[in-house]
Coordinates of C-alpha atoms and ligand atoms in Angstrom, one line a residue:
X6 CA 303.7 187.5 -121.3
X7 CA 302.3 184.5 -122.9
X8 CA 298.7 183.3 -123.7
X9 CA 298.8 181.1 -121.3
X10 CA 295.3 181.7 -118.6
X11 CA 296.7 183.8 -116.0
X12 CA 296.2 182.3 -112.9
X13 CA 296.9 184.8 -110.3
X14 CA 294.7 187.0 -112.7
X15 CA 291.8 184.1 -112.4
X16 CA 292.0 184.5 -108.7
X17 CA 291.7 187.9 -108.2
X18 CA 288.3 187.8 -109.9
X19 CA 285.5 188.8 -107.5
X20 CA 283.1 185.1 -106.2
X21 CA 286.9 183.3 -106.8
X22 CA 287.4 181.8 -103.4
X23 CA 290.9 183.2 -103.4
X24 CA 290.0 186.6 -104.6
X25 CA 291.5 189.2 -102.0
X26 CA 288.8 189.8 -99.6
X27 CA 289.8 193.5 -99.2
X28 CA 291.6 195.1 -101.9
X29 CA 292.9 198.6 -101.2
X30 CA 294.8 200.3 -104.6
X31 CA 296.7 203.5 -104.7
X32 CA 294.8 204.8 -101.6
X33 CA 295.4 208.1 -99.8
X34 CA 293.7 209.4 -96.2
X35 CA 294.7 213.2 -95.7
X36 CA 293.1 215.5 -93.4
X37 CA 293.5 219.1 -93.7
X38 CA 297.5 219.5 -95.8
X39 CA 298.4 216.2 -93.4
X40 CA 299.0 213.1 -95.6
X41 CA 298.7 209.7 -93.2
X42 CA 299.0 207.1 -95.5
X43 CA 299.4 207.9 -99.8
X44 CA 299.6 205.0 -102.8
X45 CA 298.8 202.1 -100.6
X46 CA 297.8 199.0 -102.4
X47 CA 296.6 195.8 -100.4
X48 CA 294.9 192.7 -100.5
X49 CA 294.0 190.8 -97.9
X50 CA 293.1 187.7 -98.5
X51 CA 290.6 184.6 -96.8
X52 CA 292.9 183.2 -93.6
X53 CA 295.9 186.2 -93.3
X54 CA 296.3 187.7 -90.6
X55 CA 297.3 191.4 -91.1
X56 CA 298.7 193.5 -88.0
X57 CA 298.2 197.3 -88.4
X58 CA 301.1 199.2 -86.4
X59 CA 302.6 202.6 -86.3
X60 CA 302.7 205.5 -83.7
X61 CA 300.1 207.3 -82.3
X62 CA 298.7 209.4 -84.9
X63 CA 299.7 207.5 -88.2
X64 CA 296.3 206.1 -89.1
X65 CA 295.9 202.8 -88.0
X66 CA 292.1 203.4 -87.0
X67 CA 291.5 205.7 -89.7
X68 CA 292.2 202.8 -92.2
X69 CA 289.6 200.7 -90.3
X70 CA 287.2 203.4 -90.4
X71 CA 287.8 203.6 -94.0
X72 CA 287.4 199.7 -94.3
X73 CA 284.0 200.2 -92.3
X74 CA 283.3 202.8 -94.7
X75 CA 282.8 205.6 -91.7
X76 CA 285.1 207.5 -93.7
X77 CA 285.9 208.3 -97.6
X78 CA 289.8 207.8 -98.9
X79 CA 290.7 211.3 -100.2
X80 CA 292.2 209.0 -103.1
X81 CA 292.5 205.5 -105.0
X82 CA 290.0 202.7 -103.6
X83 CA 288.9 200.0 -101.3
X84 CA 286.1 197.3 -102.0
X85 CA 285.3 194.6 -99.4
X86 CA 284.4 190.9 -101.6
X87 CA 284.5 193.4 -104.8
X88 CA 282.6 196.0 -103.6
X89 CA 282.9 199.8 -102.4
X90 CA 282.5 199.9 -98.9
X91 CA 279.5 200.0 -97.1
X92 CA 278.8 201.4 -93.7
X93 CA 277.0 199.2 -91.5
X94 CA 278.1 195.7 -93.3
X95 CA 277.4 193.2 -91.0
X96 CA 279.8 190.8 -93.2
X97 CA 282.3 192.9 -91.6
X98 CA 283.3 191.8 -87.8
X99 CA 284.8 195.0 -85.4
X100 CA 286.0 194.1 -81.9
X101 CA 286.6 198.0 -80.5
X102 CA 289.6 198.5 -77.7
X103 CA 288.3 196.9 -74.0
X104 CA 287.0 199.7 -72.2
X105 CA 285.6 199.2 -68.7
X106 CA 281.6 198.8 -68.7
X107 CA 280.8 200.3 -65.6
X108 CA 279.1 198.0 -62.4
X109 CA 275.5 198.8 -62.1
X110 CA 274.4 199.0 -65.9
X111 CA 272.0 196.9 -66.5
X112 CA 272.6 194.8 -68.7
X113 CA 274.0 190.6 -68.4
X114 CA 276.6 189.2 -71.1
X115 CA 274.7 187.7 -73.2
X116 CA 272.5 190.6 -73.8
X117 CA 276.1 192.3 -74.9
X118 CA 276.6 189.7 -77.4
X119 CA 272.6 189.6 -78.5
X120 CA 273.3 193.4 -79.4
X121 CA 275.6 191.7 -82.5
X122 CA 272.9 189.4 -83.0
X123 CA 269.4 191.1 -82.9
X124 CA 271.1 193.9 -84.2
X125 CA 269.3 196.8 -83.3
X126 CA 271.2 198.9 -85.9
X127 CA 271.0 196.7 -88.5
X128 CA 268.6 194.0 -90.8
X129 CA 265.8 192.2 -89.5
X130 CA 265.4 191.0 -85.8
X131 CA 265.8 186.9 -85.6
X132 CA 263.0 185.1 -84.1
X133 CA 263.5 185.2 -80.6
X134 CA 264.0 181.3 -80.2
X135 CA 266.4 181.4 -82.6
X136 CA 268.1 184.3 -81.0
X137 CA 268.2 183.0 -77.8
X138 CA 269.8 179.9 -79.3
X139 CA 272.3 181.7 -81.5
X140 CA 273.5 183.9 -78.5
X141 CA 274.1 180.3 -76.0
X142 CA 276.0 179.2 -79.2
X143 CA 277.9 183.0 -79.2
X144 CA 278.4 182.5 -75.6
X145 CA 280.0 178.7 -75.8
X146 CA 282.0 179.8 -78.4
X147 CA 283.9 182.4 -76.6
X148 CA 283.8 180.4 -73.2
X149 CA 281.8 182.8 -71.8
X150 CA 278.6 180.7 -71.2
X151 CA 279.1 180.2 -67.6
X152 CA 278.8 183.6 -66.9
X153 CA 276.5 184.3 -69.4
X154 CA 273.4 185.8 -67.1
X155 CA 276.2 187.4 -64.8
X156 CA 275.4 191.9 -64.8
X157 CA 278.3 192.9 -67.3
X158 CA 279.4 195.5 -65.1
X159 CA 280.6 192.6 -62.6
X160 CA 283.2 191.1 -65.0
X161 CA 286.4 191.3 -65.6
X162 CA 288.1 193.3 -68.6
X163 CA 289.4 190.4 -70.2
X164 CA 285.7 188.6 -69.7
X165 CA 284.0 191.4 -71.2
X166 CA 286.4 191.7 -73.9
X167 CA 285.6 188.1 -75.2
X168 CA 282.0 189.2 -74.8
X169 CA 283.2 191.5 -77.6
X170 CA 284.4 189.0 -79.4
X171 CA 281.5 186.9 -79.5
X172 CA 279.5 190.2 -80.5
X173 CA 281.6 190.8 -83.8
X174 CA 280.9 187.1 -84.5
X175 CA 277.1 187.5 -84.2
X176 CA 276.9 188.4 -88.4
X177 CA 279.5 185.4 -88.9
X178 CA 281.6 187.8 -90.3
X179 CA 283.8 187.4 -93.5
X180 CA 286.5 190.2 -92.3
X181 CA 287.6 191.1 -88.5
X182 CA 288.5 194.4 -87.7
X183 CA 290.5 194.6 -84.2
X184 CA 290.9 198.2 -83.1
X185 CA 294.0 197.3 -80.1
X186 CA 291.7 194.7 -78.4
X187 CA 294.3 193.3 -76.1
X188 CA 294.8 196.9 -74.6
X189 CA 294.8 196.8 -70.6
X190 CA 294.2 193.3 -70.1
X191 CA 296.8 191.1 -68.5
X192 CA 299.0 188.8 -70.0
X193 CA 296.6 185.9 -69.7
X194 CA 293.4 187.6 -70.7
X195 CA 295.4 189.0 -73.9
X196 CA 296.4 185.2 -74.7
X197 CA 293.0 183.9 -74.8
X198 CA 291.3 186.9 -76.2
X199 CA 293.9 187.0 -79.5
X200 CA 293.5 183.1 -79.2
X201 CA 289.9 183.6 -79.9
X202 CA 290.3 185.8 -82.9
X203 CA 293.0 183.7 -83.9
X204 CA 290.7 180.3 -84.2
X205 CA 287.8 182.2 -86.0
X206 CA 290.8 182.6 -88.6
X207 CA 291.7 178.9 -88.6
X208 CA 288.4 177.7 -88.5
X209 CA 286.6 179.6 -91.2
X210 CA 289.2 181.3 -92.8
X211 CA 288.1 184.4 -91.9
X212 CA 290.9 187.9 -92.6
X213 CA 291.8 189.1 -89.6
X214 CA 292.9 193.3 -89.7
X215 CA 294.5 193.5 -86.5
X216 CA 295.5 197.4 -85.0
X217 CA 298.1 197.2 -82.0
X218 CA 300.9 199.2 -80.6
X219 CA 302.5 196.0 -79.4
X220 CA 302.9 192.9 -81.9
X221 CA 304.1 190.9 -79.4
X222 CA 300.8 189.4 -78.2
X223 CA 300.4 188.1 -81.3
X224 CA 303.7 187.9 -83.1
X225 CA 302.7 184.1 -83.6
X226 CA 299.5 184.7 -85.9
X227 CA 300.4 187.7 -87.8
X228 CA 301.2 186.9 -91.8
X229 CA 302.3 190.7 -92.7
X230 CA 302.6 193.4 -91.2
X231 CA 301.4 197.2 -92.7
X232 CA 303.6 199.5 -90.2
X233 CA 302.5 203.4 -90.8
X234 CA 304.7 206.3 -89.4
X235 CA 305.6 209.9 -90.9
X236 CA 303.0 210.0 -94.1
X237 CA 304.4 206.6 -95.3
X238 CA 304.4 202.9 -94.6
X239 CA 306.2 199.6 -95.0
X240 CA 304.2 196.0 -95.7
X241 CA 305.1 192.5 -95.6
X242 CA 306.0 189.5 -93.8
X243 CA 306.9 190.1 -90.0
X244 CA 311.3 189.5 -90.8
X245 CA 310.7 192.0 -93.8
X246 CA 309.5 194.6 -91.7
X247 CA 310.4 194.3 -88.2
X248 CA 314.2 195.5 -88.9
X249 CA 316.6 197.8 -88.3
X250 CA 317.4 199.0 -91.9
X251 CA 313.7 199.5 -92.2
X252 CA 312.4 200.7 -89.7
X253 CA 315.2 203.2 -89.3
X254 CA 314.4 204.5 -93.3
X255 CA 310.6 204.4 -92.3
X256 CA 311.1 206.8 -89.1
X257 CA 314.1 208.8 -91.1
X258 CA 316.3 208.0 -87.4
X259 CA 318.1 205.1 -86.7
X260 CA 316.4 202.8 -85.1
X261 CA 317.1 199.3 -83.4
X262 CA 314.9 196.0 -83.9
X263 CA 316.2 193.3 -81.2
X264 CA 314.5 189.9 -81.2
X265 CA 314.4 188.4 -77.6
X266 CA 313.1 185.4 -76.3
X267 CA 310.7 185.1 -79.3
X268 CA 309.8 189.2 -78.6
X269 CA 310.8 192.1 -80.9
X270 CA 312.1 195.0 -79.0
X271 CA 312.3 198.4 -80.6
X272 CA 315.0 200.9 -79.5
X273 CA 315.6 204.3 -80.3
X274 CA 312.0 205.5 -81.3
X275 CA 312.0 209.3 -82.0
X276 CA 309.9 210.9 -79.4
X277 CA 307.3 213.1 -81.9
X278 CA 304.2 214.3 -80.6
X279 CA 302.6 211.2 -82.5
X280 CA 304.5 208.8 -80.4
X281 CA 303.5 207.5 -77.1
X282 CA 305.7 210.1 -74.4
X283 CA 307.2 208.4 -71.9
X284 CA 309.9 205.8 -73.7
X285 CA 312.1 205.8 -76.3
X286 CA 312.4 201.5 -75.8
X287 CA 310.1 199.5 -76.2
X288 CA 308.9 195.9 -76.6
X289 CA 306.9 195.9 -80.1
X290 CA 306.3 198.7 -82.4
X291 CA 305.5 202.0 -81.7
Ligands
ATP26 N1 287.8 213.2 -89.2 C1 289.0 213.7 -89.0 N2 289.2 215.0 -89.2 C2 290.5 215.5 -89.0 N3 291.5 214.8 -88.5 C3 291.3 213.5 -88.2 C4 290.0 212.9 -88.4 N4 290.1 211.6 -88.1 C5 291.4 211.4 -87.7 N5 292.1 212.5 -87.8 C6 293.5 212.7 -87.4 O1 294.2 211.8 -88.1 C7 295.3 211.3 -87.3 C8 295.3 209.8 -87.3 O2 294.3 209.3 -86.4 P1 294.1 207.8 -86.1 O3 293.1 207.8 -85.0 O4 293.8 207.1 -87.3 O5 295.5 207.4 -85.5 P2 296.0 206.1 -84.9 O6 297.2 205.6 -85.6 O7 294.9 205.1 -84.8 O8 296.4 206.6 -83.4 P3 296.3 206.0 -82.0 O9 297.4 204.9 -81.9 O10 296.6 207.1 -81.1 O11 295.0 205.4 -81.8 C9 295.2 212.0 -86.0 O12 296.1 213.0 -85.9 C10 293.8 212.4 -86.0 O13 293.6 213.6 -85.2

């Protein structure tokens, strides 16, 4: 070491603008004698996009829950911009799976997005000029203002889901959370949906956490990847991870990483109780 200012040191102060958004060091979730994840250290820092994989079972939405501070690390720590956790943080973006609202509740699309913005849970209601105008502007961001007065119960799952999005933009969020977002939509709706997420990243730099059983859908964006399986986990770039060698010493089995077509196709999965049932091939990484 010299005397020399350390840079890299500089810029993991807290207010620097390249301080690590989300800093996780030597964490540990455990429930009961099961460890799921034990000394993880991260940082996540403005404009990276992090995909979250791993079997059923390994963690993934635990950690989120942990980030949204709706659950205490048995060890180490996490602070979000330098701080511990907070639940309820509106700084903090979540976009939940798409699950099907059902026709008949009443209820339009923009009153799904003014939930992120009027906030019933949280902070003081806006004015309701200013709401109205900040929910259009929700609306137009997502491309959703055409069908903006439309019952939600009438749309389509990929529709809804980018009502979602524009919900966990409402707080103009400084972290996204994505708990599997693209699940059941189609090909197309799964574009434009991780296309949306995607731009909020570009745009204003915001640190994208993103939990999926298939990286395929977004194999373009991601930056690293944190895969979780068995109590342990493996994190970096998408070539460091996504490989035989390593993914065979994470699952303790040998295991096959193809790359197709610009896809990653894993074979030879172990079929545990954590992983999904019915295939021992797949495209992505479960
Ligand atoms: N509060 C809790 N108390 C006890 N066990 C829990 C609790 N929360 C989660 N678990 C267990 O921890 C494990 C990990 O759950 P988690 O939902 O994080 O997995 P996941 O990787 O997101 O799985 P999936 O892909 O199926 O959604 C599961 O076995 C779950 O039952």
């Amino acid at each position: 070491m010299t005397g020399a200012p350390d840079a890299s040191a500089a810029a993991h102060e807290h207010g620097h603008p390249d301080a690590p958004v989300l800093r996780l060091r030597d964490a540990r979730l455990g429930f009961g004698g099961r460890t799921l994840w034990d000394h993880l250290s991260l940082d996540v820092c403005r404009g990276e996009f992090l995909a979250v994989l791993g079997p059923n079972g390994s963690g993934k939405s635990s950690l989120l829950r942990t980030i949204l501070g709706q659950q205490d690390l048995t060890a180490g720590t996490i602070e979000f911009r330098g701080d511990d956790v907070r639940r309820g943080d509106r700084r903090i973006g979540y976009i939940p799976q798409q699950k099907m609202i059902p026709p008949g509740t009443p209820m339009r699309a923009r009153d799904l997005v003014a939930l992120g913005v009027n906030g019933h849970r949280f902070g003081l209601p806006l004015p309701r000029r200013g709401e109205r105008e900040r929910v259009d502007e929700l609306l137009e961001s997502v491309g959703a203002s055409h069908y903006a007065n439309a019952p939600v119960g009438t749309l389509s799952g990929g529709e809804q889901q980018r009502l979602r999005v524009g919900q966990a933009l409402a707080g103009d969020p400084d972290l996204l959370l994505c708990d599997e977002p693209l699940l059941s939509l189609d090909l197309n709706h799964q574009r434009e949906v991780s296309e949306l997420i995607d731009r909020r990243r570009r745009t204003h730099g915001t640190p994208v956490v993103f939990v999926t059983h298939d990286v395929n859908p977004v194999l373009g964006m991601v930056d690293r990847i944190l895969y979780l399986a068995g109590g342990q986990f493996r994190e970096g770039t998408p070539d460091e991870v996504l490989r035989s060698d390593v993914l065979s010493e994470l699952y303790q089995t040998p295991v096959e990483v193809f790359r197709s077509r610009g896809r990653v196709v894993v074979m030879g999965l172990p079929d545990t109780h954590d992983h999904h049932p019915h295939d021992d091939t797949t495209e992505a990484s479960r």
